[in-house]
Amino acid sequence: MAALGAPALAQQTMDMPSGQMSSGGMPSALVPAALSSAQVVRATLPNGLRVVIVPDRLAPVVTTEINYLVGSAEAPKGFPGTAHALEHMMFRGSKGLDKDQLASVGARLGGSYNADTTEDVTQYFYTAQSRDLPVLLKIEALRMTGLTLSEADWQKERGAIEQEVSRDLSSPAYLYLEQLQAILFAGTPYEHDALGTRPSFERTKAADLRAFYRKWYAPNNAVLVIAGDVNPVSTLQLVEETFGGIARRPLPARTPVTPVPPPAKTLSFATDYPVGFATLAFPMPGSSEHDFAVADILSDVLSSQRGALYQLVPQGRALFAGFEYAPKQLAGFGLALAAFPKGGDAKRTMDDMRAVLEKIRHEGVPADLVEAAKRREIAQLQFAANSVSGLAELWSNALAFQKLDSPGDMVAAYQAVTPEAVNALATKLLDPAHAVSAVLTPESSGQPVAGKGFGGAESFGATPDKPVPLPEWAEKDLTRLDKPEPTAQPTVSTLPNGLRLIVWPSHVSHTVQLTGQVRQTPALEEPQGQEGVSDVTEALFAYGTTQHDRLAFQKALDDIPAWESAGSGFSLRVLKPDFEKGIALLAENELHPAFPVSDFEIVRAQTAQAQAGELASPGHLFTQAIKVAILPPKDPALREATPQSIMHVTHDDVLHYYAHAWRPDLTTIVVTGDITPDSACGGGAGIWRLEGGRPEA
């Protein structure tokens, strides 16, 4: 899988319209030991392999992530996809483990495995049962030193990688970001992303891949991160036994990356998206540069729902507005974007966005938004220990991309950021003289569009359809069956009002996460002629409560900090000490939404405008055609909102729909994290009750 450098960027940018962009924050004392050097075992083997072992008892699983410090930036000139092609060939077999054996081992291991290629680093990761760690390490050691790389295998794999290129080239997001990257990083190795091109793959030979492999795939150019339920001492010994015999090799000089800010440029694209986008891109620092933390905080402030850019949405001047930061190792870019309806005024949207950013450039940003962003970023680190694979990824990112000693080092970096530093960087970076502007206009082309965008997961090596004899070391470990250890089960209860509460304690970090769902089927519950009332109702939850208006409510969340969303599906993420505050705000939003009349008019119009484009989009047309083909003519599932039906929805319709559809006996809440069933029920679900069919707190 080749990554353009910011998979989340494309997802956030083109998945419309969420209305929310989150960041992350908390006292540094609460940063878990797994993110610092406190409980981590690390070593550098004599051959140069750097090893980091991060114990985490979340579950009896382990993730290995080996990071080769090379990517497409070191690809030979004219062959931008070399690193990506080699990533694919790492699943085609090596001496002692051919392709079918590797696929069979992967199937028997269960869990998951994959890889990705960026401009700077290529990563290979496995997640499996902790007991299978020796097998995982053996696979990586064999691939590090004895990759087969035959011409016959490359001829087969080339077809798969070219199909991936075709998929990505059908994504308007990819085409846009590809051109953007070429402009922002012209004359540097970042000029081409890691994907590669069909012509370059046609010219590539197995010998070319072998040369790249021998240059860069050496133990002294790799960082191995192991996270999970392991004994660090015995694990390090196992690593030494498995990798110690691989010889280090001299590494070539690396190509410098020194981008020059480009002159202002304007692009335009026709897309099949249901809405249009006006975007402004600016050069920004890379993840290993000294002002990365300042740039990260600036990005958070620009994307804040309390910020001036997002204010375009409640003003009715954009369907969505936000900011994304895409750092590579040695350079990056920031992307401001605002969405407009199909047939809307793209120039006005672009002018509005330019005016907001220019004002920020000259006047700065509010100091309290800087402090809120710092709290969120620091607190966000706390949640990393809630996933073994996420923990491995975070350590890999810190060591391989950010060149830090540990992820915890970012705490001090964020704490040192000042409003003055953020404003100085904004003045420097948000310069219209170096902005690349683009308008993505929705037009029906009739051409196929990649459904998932680019950078999606790949499936390496289908499971063989016949028995495959495994190497003795793999057969020995994988044929052993152990009785699974019983694990604690959640506490399930039903409150007097019918609400179902599930609490599953997990004490690996000082965090609590809550998700809830009010069971609804709008096609069955929306009154005739009010199709779309559910969409309008859902959108209005973001506009404050009867106690706090939109900005005050967002500030209350920032002050904790907490991540919250309300509606028929609702959620909360918060640190343990602030659970009471967080659950009170969630309940306030879910049970006492303001549904302001003035905001209702704007939200209704925005919902109708977005739906007009959606109804003409290829994805919607395809889905609706399938429904028509398989469902009876009057099946409720065939109902769909139209701009006309949405504009006929009244404010009273929203209030009635909310009162009818939000019922405790149709609600399930799941709470997990550093919490007990009693505290969850008393501090959380105890707030939830209904009186007279209406939510009351």
XYZ file of C-alpha atoms in Angstrom:
697
model
C 0.000 0.000 0.000
C 1.513 3.306 -1.040
C 0.631 6.264 1.128
C 0.571 9.738 -0.320
C 1.851 10.994 3.010
C -1.507 11.859 4.542
C -4.157 9.150 4.147
C -6.312 10.914 6.719
C -6.015 14.073 4.716
C -7.728 12.574 1.705
C -10.360 10.935 3.870
C -11.161 14.115 5.801
C -10.918 16.277 2.731
C -13.228 14.375 0.469
C -15.643 12.582 2.811
C -18.355 15.220 3.099
C -19.655 16.807 5.187
C -18.776 15.698 8.707
C -18.775 19.147 10.262
C -16.116 18.086 12.773
C -12.347 17.943 12.769
C -10.746 16.935 16.037
C -7.355 17.356 17.563
C -6.114 16.177 20.969
C -4.731 17.247 25.297
C -3.916 16.790 29.409
C -1.488 17.049 32.280
C 1.803 15.469 31.281
C 1.837 13.419 34.476
C -0.943 11.308 33.017
C 0.990 10.336 29.887
C 1.197 6.529 30.125
C 4.574 4.923 30.753
C 4.176 3.022 27.488
C 4.763 6.308 25.641
C 7.962 7.196 27.463
C 11.100 5.267 28.276
C 9.834 4.273 31.741
C 8.760 0.688 30.962
C 10.265 0.335 27.512
C 13.223 -1.892 26.713
C 15.400 -0.768 23.835
C 18.676 -1.881 22.344
C 20.809 -1.569 19.248
C 22.211 -4.885 18.067
C 25.848 -5.090 16.894
C 24.561 -5.130 13.302
C 22.825 -1.781 13.844
C 19.194 -2.956 14.175
C 17.379 -0.670 16.605
C 14.861 -2.533 18.778
C 12.135 -1.052 20.964
C 9.926 -3.329 23.094
C 6.787 -1.756 24.587
C 4.891 -3.935 27.100
C 1.113 -3.531 27.063
C -1.232 -5.979 28.809
C -4.380 -4.892 27.013
C -4.843 -8.333 25.423
C -2.743 -11.479 24.792
C -1.605 -10.133 21.427
C 1.529 -8.576 19.998
C 2.262 -6.260 17.095
C 5.598 -6.204 15.313
C 6.301 -3.205 13.116
C 9.573 -3.056 11.239
C 10.400 0.327 9.778
C 12.928 0.501 6.952
C 14.205 4.067 6.802
C 13.751 4.372 3.071
C 10.869 5.219 0.786
C 10.132 6.701 -2.573
C 12.447 9.660 -1.917
C 15.389 7.357 -2.666
C 13.850 5.740 -5.758
C 15.985 5.925 -8.926
C 15.177 8.881 -11.153
C 12.335 7.998 -13.490
C 11.188 5.082 -11.299
C 9.131 6.751 -8.527
C 7.350 3.544 -7.516
C 10.433 1.420 -6.802
C 9.973 1.408 -3.018
C 6.281 0.592 -3.435
C 7.031 -2.249 -5.849
C 9.577 -3.717 -3.445
C 7.003 -3.541 -0.654
C 4.737 -5.775 -2.763
C 7.578 -8.186 -3.514
C 8.274 -8.646 0.203
C 5.140 -10.820 0.193
C 6.338 -12.931 -2.768
C 8.603 -15.163 -0.732
C 12.173 -15.426 0.494
C 14.736 -18.164 1.016
C 13.223 -20.586 3.505
C 9.673 -19.271 3.104
C 8.082 -19.137 -0.332
C 4.981 -17.139 -1.283
C 2.449 -19.896 -0.589
C 4.076 -20.739 2.728
C 4.032 -17.083 3.757
C 0.339 -16.811 2.854
C -0.462 -20.047 4.688
C 1.425 -18.897 7.774
C -0.474 -15.604 7.681
C -3.787 -17.460 7.524
C -2.882 -19.747 10.411
C -1.684 -16.852 12.525
C -5.023 -15.100 12.263
C -4.748 -11.490 13.297
C -3.738 -9.108 10.540
C -0.741 -8.098 8.488
C -0.001 -5.450 5.915
C 2.519 -2.840 4.820
C 2.730 0.718 3.580
C 5.179 2.853 1.672
C 5.706 6.577 2.143
C 8.291 8.973 0.801
C 10.582 8.386 3.793
C 9.787 5.046 5.449
C 8.468 1.623 4.430
C 6.673 -0.310 7.171
C 5.671 -3.964 7.612
C 3.386 -4.884 10.484
C 1.865 -8.040 11.934
C -0.598 -8.417 14.800
C -1.115 -11.904 16.219
C -1.247 -13.862 19.465
C 1.679 -13.112 21.754
C 2.743 -16.766 21.718
C 3.371 -16.487 17.960
C 5.989 -13.751 18.294
C 8.833 -16.123 17.296
C 7.056 -16.809 13.990
C 6.545 -13.104 13.297
C 10.198 -12.323 13.945
C 11.375 -15.236 11.819
C 9.317 -13.990 8.879
C 10.852 -10.509 9.099
C 14.391 -11.855 9.474
C 13.997 -14.027 6.380
C 12.603 -11.113 4.408
C 15.377 -8.789 5.569
C 18.163 -10.965 4.236
C 16.885 -13.441 1.642
C 14.124 -12.007 -0.521
C 13.588 -14.100 -3.665
C 12.880 -11.266 -6.130
C 12.587 -13.417 -9.235
C 11.613 -11.934 -12.584
C 8.717 -14.398 -12.842
C 7.299 -13.248 -9.503
C 7.677 -9.606 -10.491
C 5.807 -10.162 -13.753
C 2.875 -11.506 -11.726
C 2.986 -8.850 -9.032
C 3.303 -6.020 -11.538
C -0.280 -6.627 -12.640
C -1.534 -6.241 -9.067
C 0.340 -3.016 -8.453
C -0.800 -1.560 -11.778
C -4.388 -2.287 -10.777
C -3.761 -0.318 -7.609
C -2.455 2.576 -9.716
C -5.586 2.425 -11.873
C -7.804 2.513 -8.798
C -6.047 5.532 -7.375
C -6.028 7.369 -10.687
C -9.837 7.094 -10.688
C -9.958 9.057 -7.422
C -10.360 12.826 -7.858
C -8.744 13.286 -4.442
C -5.639 11.440 -5.552
C -5.326 13.346 -8.825
C -5.635 16.638 -6.977
C -3.138 15.811 -4.233
C -0.707 14.316 -6.754
C -0.560 17.608 -8.665
C -0.445 19.587 -5.441
C 2.554 17.633 -4.223
C 4.353 18.081 -7.548
C 3.964 21.864 -7.254
C 4.797 22.278 -3.566
C 7.856 20.007 -3.671
C 9.086 20.668 -7.215
C 12.721 19.714 -7.733
C 12.892 17.501 -4.636
C 12.405 13.749 -4.065
C 8.936 14.556 -2.670
C 7.887 15.786 -6.096
C 6.481 12.303 -6.805
C 4.418 10.413 -4.268
C 5.126 6.814 -3.343
C 2.523 5.193 -5.587
C 4.467 5.059 -8.850
C 3.174 5.068 -12.410
C 2.218 2.454 -14.972
C 5.023 3.490 -17.386
C 7.655 3.256 -14.639
C 6.437 -0.197 -13.581
C 6.502 -1.370 -17.198
C 10.182 -0.394 -17.374
C 11.055 -1.881 -13.983
C 12.891 -5.204 -13.860
C 13.396 -7.539 -10.941
C 17.082 -6.595 -11.067
C 16.161 -2.972 -10.346
C 14.218 -4.014 -7.282
C 17.051 -6.270 -6.167
C 19.502 -3.367 -6.388
C 17.231 -1.148 -4.281
C 16.751 -3.964 -1.770
C 20.489 -4.534 -1.372
C 21.146 -0.847 -0.899
C 18.571 -0.081 1.739
C 17.113 -3.219 3.371
C 19.791 -3.670 5.996
C 19.492 -4.097 9.781
C 21.366 -0.836 10.322
C 18.648 0.955 8.340
C 15.708 -0.458 10.280
C 13.800 0.134 13.506
C 11.892 -2.832 14.943
C 9.044 -1.967 17.309
C 7.364 -4.736 19.307
C 4.309 -3.815 21.368
C 1.955 -5.986 23.354
C 1.704 -8.671 25.977
C 5.347 -9.734 26.017
C 8.201 -10.173 28.458
C 10.719 -7.505 27.412
C 13.806 -9.386 28.574
C 13.040 -12.692 26.863
C 11.727 -10.842 23.821
C 14.994 -8.942 23.393
C 16.898 -12.211 23.660
C 14.631 -13.704 20.973
C 15.291 -10.710 18.705
C 19.036 -11.085 19.157
C 18.856 -14.783 18.296
C 16.678 -14.170 15.230
C 18.320 -11.079 13.726
C 21.809 -11.127 15.208
C 23.325 -13.150 12.371
C 22.316 -10.676 9.641
C 25.272 -8.537 8.591
C 25.127 -4.759 8.495
C 25.837 -3.053 5.192
C 27.113 0.378 4.192
C 24.267 2.709 3.281
C 24.254 5.130 0.337
C 24.103 8.881 0.863
C 20.551 10.161 1.110
C 19.060 12.634 -1.336
C 18.525 16.021 0.339
C 15.021 17.474 0.482
C 15.061 21.270 0.348
C 11.791 22.537 -1.138
C 11.479 26.159 -2.203
C 8.081 27.805 -1.577
C 6.372 27.933 -4.973
C 4.810 31.017 -6.518
C 1.040 31.283 -6.218
C -0.745 28.946 -8.593
C -4.381 28.123 -9.376
C -5.717 24.684 -10.316
C -9.145 23.455 -11.300
C -10.615 19.961 -11.405
C -13.931 18.459 -12.417
C -15.027 15.769 -9.982
C -17.911 13.408 -9.419
C -18.237 14.442 -5.779
C -21.731 15.534 -4.717
C -20.330 18.881 -3.514
C -17.510 21.160 -4.597
C -14.393 22.212 -2.699
C -12.366 25.381 -2.630
C -8.880 24.672 -1.273
C -5.764 26.637 -0.383
C -2.504 24.769 0.218
C 0.571 26.193 1.944
C 4.092 24.770 2.506
C 4.594 23.719 6.145
C 7.356 22.053 8.204
C 8.026 18.317 8.224
C 7.507 16.004 11.194
C 11.203 15.919 12.101
C 11.726 19.693 11.914
C 12.147 21.874 14.984
C 8.897 23.805 14.577
C 6.698 20.765 13.927
C 4.891 21.119 17.272
C 4.106 24.774 16.561
C 2.788 23.852 13.103
C 0.691 21.051 14.583
C -0.900 23.407 17.108
C -1.502 26.009 14.389
C -3.276 23.341 12.354
C -5.437 22.393 15.340
C -6.405 26.018 15.947
C -7.281 26.545 12.283
C -9.493 23.432 12.327
C -11.182 24.244 15.641
C -14.951 24.501 15.617
C -14.486 27.668 17.636
C -12.153 29.070 14.995
C -12.836 31.673 12.319
C -12.529 29.200 9.448
C -15.236 26.864 10.735
C -17.429 29.889 11.418
C -18.188 29.924 7.671
C -20.429 26.886 8.255
C -22.905 28.306 10.817
C -22.874 31.546 8.835
C -24.266 29.577 5.899
C -21.288 30.466 3.695
C -19.898 26.916 3.416
C -21.238 23.391 3.800
C -18.024 22.415 5.555
C -14.778 24.197 6.445
C -11.580 22.986 8.026
C -7.820 22.655 7.883
C -5.601 19.596 7.471
C -1.863 19.256 8.069
C 0.062 16.661 6.057
C 3.636 16.428 7.340
C 6.212 14.245 5.667
C 9.533 13.817 7.410
C 11.432 16.783 5.953
C 8.609 18.980 4.658
C 4.845 19.163 4.651
C 1.856 21.163 3.611
C -1.324 22.512 5.113
C -4.665 22.482 3.365
C -7.540 24.835 4.100
C -10.784 23.766 2.480
C -14.392 24.821 2.295
C -17.238 22.987 0.579
C -19.908 24.551 -1.604
C -23.059 22.990 -3.097
C -23.222 21.698 -6.640
C -23.936 24.723 -8.804
C -22.836 27.033 -5.975
C -20.550 30.042 -6.081
C -17.024 28.650 -5.887
C -15.439 32.102 -6.151
C -17.369 33.417 -3.177
C -16.367 30.400 -1.107
C -12.712 30.840 -2.077
C -12.828 34.575 -1.333
C -14.406 33.946 2.066
C -11.706 31.440 2.962
C -8.908 33.730 1.763
C -10.312 36.593 3.839
C -10.398 34.461 6.996
C -6.818 33.220 6.570
C -5.500 36.676 5.676
C -7.056 38.118 8.824
C -5.472 35.357 10.905
C -2.132 36.013 9.217
C -2.193 39.672 10.222
C -4.060 39.569 13.536
C -3.161 36.142 14.898
C -5.326 33.551 16.627
C -6.943 33.627 20.090
C -4.547 32.549 22.825
C -7.199 30.360 24.462
C -7.516 28.295 21.265
C -3.763 27.685 21.356
C -3.962 26.492 24.958
C -6.976 24.309 24.151
C -5.095 22.719 21.243
C -2.099 21.998 23.483
C -4.301 20.315 26.097
C -5.950 18.208 23.424
C -2.713 17.115 21.756
C -1.174 16.062 25.055
C -4.332 14.296 26.192
C -4.611 12.488 22.876
C -1.388 10.632 23.678
C -3.150 8.977 26.595
C -5.487 7.080 24.269
C -2.625 5.410 22.379
C -2.245 2.690 25.013
C -5.777 1.499 24.263
C -4.623 -0.351 21.153
C -1.627 -2.638 20.838
C -1.288 -1.992 17.117
C -1.870 1.725 17.665
C 0.879 1.774 20.271
C 3.330 0.159 17.834
C 2.337 2.676 15.182
C 2.812 5.618 17.543
C 6.313 4.479 18.541
C 7.199 3.810 14.910
C 6.040 7.269 13.953
C 8.054 8.889 16.747
C 11.278 7.013 15.985
C 11.175 6.656 12.204
C 9.358 9.803 11.071
C 9.771 12.347 13.855
C 13.292 11.303 14.887
C 12.336 11.443 18.568
C 13.492 9.267 21.437
C 9.895 8.414 22.383
C 6.319 9.587 21.676
C 6.316 11.161 25.118
C 8.888 13.691 23.903
C 6.049 15.449 22.104
C 4.556 16.424 25.481
C 7.400 18.829 26.238
C 7.338 20.092 22.659
C 3.623 20.890 22.849
C 3.937 22.441 26.295
C 6.626 24.808 24.986
C 4.397 26.186 22.206
C 3.289 29.782 22.806
C 0.589 31.859 21.119
C 3.365 34.174 19.929
C 5.147 31.289 18.189
C 1.891 30.125 16.573
C 1.109 33.613 15.300
C 4.643 34.089 13.980
C 4.406 30.821 12.070
C 0.961 31.740 10.741
C 2.344 35.053 9.462
C 5.147 33.220 7.705
C 3.230 30.243 6.302
C -0.200 31.597 5.368
C 1.335 33.760 2.672
C -0.934 34.120 -0.376
C 2.187 34.648 -2.514
C 2.984 30.941 -2.043
C -0.527 29.478 -1.870
C -1.713 26.855 -4.332
C -5.429 27.340 -4.791
C -7.735 24.810 -6.379
C -11.432 24.486 -7.087
C -12.895 20.985 -7.341
C -16.169 21.420 -9.200
C -18.828 18.685 -9.090
C -19.710 17.552 -12.596
C -21.263 14.276 -13.714
C -18.645 12.659 -15.937
C -20.157 9.203 -16.313
C -16.737 7.755 -15.486
C -16.118 5.224 -12.686
C -14.817 6.685 -9.451
C -12.813 4.828 -6.808
C -15.265 4.126 -4.038
C -12.784 4.168 -1.169
C -10.397 6.774 -2.515
C -6.716 5.992 -2.559
C -4.401 4.417 -0.021
C -6.806 1.634 0.894
C -5.686 -1.652 2.406
C -4.378 -4.329 0.113
C -4.573 -8.082 0.448
C -1.179 -9.691 0.003
C -1.146 -13.304 -1.023
C -4.448 -15.146 -1.067
C -4.624 -18.215 1.139
C -3.478 -21.246 -0.914
C -6.300 -23.513 -2.097
C -4.325 -26.684 -1.370
C -2.279 -27.918 1.590
C 1.146 -26.285 1.837
C 3.975 -27.929 3.803
C 5.439 -25.371 6.167
C 9.042 -25.003 7.330
C 9.736 -26.982 10.458
C 10.017 -23.880 12.663
C 6.584 -22.654 11.551
C 4.891 -26.062 11.656
C 6.076 -26.609 15.199
C 4.659 -23.358 16.525
C 1.466 -23.124 14.507
C 0.139 -26.650 15.048
C 0.118 -26.257 18.821
C -3.332 -25.581 20.248
C -3.612 -23.854 23.603
C -6.748 -23.527 25.625
C -7.596 -19.819 25.624
C -7.491 -18.093 28.971
C -10.908 -16.833 30.093
C -11.237 -13.080 29.981
C -13.400 -10.788 32.065
C -16.816 -10.249 30.575
C -18.703 -6.959 30.478
C -21.391 -6.051 32.962
C -24.746 -5.737 31.204
C -27.726 -4.091 32.839
C -31.036 -2.554 31.869
C -32.127 0.636 33.606
C -35.735 1.160 34.728
C -36.384 3.310 31.641
C -35.308 0.468 29.350
C -31.873 1.817 28.444
C -29.304 -0.958 28.022
C -25.910 -0.278 29.637
C -22.789 -2.338 28.919
C -19.652 -1.625 30.964
C -16.343 -3.312 30.152
C -13.503 -2.123 32.432
C -9.985 -1.976 31.010
C -7.295 -0.378 33.138
C -4.391 -0.092 30.696
C -4.681 3.703 30.545
C -6.432 6.479 32.436
C -9.076 6.944 29.758
C -12.780 6.261 29.343
C -14.608 5.846 26.049
C -18.365 5.733 25.562
C -20.426 4.954 22.495
C -24.165 4.889 22.257
C -26.841 4.226 19.688
C -30.523 5.107 19.573
C -31.989 2.448 17.302
C -33.713 4.219 14.427
C -34.810 3.583 10.852
C -35.604 6.969 9.279
C -37.261 5.359 6.250
C -39.855 3.912 8.618
C -40.093 6.778 11.102
C -40.016 9.927 8.992
C -43.561 11.123 8.219
C -44.616 11.226 4.580
C -43.492 14.466 2.984
C -40.805 15.018 5.650
C -38.082 12.862 4.106
C -34.808 14.356 5.333
C -36.087 15.503 8.727
C -33.730 12.993 10.385
C -30.708 14.510 8.577
C -31.655 18.031 9.641
C -32.221 16.881 13.213
C -28.873 15.103 13.383
C -27.015 18.153 12.055
C -28.598 20.479 14.612
C -27.046 18.658 17.578
C -23.808 20.531 16.799
C -25.479 23.883 17.475
C -25.458 23.935 21.242
C -27.820 23.110 24.065
C -30.439 24.903 26.109
C -27.652 25.748 28.590
C -24.739 26.525 26.266
C -24.733 28.000 22.775
C -22.542 26.391 20.102
C -19.315 28.234 20.986
C -19.798 27.937 24.747
C -20.437 24.216 24.455
C -17.307 23.684 22.349
C -15.292 25.699 24.870
C -16.599 23.529 27.697
C -15.360 20.449 25.802
C -11.993 22.110 25.076
C -11.531 23.016 28.735
C -11.811 19.408 29.927
C -10.639 18.323 27.208
C -13.133 15.840 25.791
C -14.150 14.524 22.378
C -17.928 14.358 22.064
C -20.577 13.875 19.420
C -24.346 13.677 19.807
C -27.244 12.411 17.745
C -28.764 8.999 17.161
C -25.207 7.706 17.370
C -23.263 9.443 20.147
C -19.815 9.129 21.691
C -17.457 10.489 24.311
C -13.721 10.152 24.865
C -12.305 11.624 28.039
C -9.621 11.105 30.661
C -10.731 9.249 33.763
C -10.599 12.236 36.184
C -12.918 14.194 33.875
C -15.491 11.482 33.178
C -18.173 13.169 35.295
C -17.731 16.473 33.441
C -17.653 14.794 30.058
C -20.726 12.647 30.600
C -22.631 15.655 31.912
C -21.892 17.572 28.698
C -22.803 14.592 26.529
C -26.100 14.158 28.374
C -26.786 17.869 28.094
C -26.238 17.745 24.345
C -28.186 14.535 23.799
C -31.103 15.356 26.101
C -31.309 19.138 25.814
C -30.257 20.168 22.304
C -31.083 23.797 21.576
C -32.216 23.274 17.973
C -32.073 27.093 17.476
C -34.590 28.446 14.970
C -32.033 30.735 13.317
C -29.540 27.912 12.837
C -32.334 25.599 11.689
C -32.918 27.753 8.613
C -29.248 27.571 7.629
C -28.841 23.848 8.392
C -31.978 22.969 6.449
C -30.729 24.870 3.381
C -27.261 23.285 3.647
C -28.762 19.809 3.981
C -30.944 20.371 0.904
C -27.994 21.713 -1.104
C -25.784 18.755 -0.173
C -28.582 16.292 -0.961
C -29.059 17.769 -4.442
C -25.504 16.790 -5.308
C -25.782 13.432 -3.573
C -28.821 12.421 -5.627
C -26.824 12.930 -8.833
C -23.641 11.198 -7.621
C -22.631 7.871 -9.219
C -22.504 6.083 -5.871
C -26.024 7.079 -4.932
C -27.427 6.300 -8.376
C -25.857 2.849 -8.268
C -27.143 2.088 -4.771
C -30.640 3.289 -5.592
C -30.714 1.233 -8.812
C -29.867 -1.899 -6.828
C -32.638 -1.161 -4.329
C -35.176 -0.625 -7.111
C -34.153 -3.911 -8.708
C -34.498 -6.077 -5.602
C -37.175 -4.413 -3.440
C -40.976 -4.254 -3.890
C -42.208 -0.974 -5.404
C -43.552 0.491 -2.148
C -40.831 -0.741 0.169
C -39.954 2.000 2.713
C -36.247 1.547 1.957
C -36.887 3.154 -1.447
C -37.830 6.445 0.172
C -35.206 9.146 -0.224
C -34.948 12.743 0.774
C -34.996 15.377 -1.936
C -34.107 19.071 -1.748
C -37.834 19.789 -1.974
C -38.828 17.458 0.873
C -36.034 18.807 3.058
C -37.055 22.431 2.456
C -40.622 21.523 3.466
C -39.400 20.370 6.895
C -40.345 22.869 9.619
C -38.762 23.575 12.978
C -41.750 21.945 14.669
C -41.209 18.866 12.503
C -37.685 18.567 13.935
C -38.947 18.884 17.506
C -41.642 16.257 16.925
C -39.264 13.849 15.227
C -36.763 14.195 18.066
C -39.426 13.590 20.703
C -40.687 10.543 18.817
C -37.417 8.869 17.810
C -35.082 9.463 20.796
C -36.263 6.805 23.252
C -34.327 5.227 26.147
C -35.802 1.777 25.535
C -34.242 1.866 22.046
C -30.857 3.060 23.352
C -27.717 1.086 24.120
C -24.649 2.616 25.791
C -21.258 0.922 25.964
C -18.625 2.275 28.359
C -15.084 0.950 28.422
C -11.806 2.041 29.961
C -10.500 2.872 33.408
C -13.872 2.692 35.115
C -16.022 0.364 37.216
C -19.641 -0.612 36.518
C -20.783 1.275 39.632
C -19.042 4.513 38.669
C -20.239 4.220 35.081
C -23.828 3.779 36.200
C -23.719 6.393 38.920
C -21.701 9.034 37.118
C -22.823 8.321 33.619
C -25.911 6.388 32.761
C -27.569 7.531 35.995
C -27.955 10.922 34.309
C -30.082 9.359 31.582
C -33.821 9.099 32.113
C -36.934 10.166 30.282
C -40.029 11.704 31.725
C -43.231 12.167 29.772
C -41.649 10.856 26.584
C -39.161 13.768 26.484
C -35.527 13.611 27.608
C -34.875 15.130 30.985
C -31.659 15.328 32.985
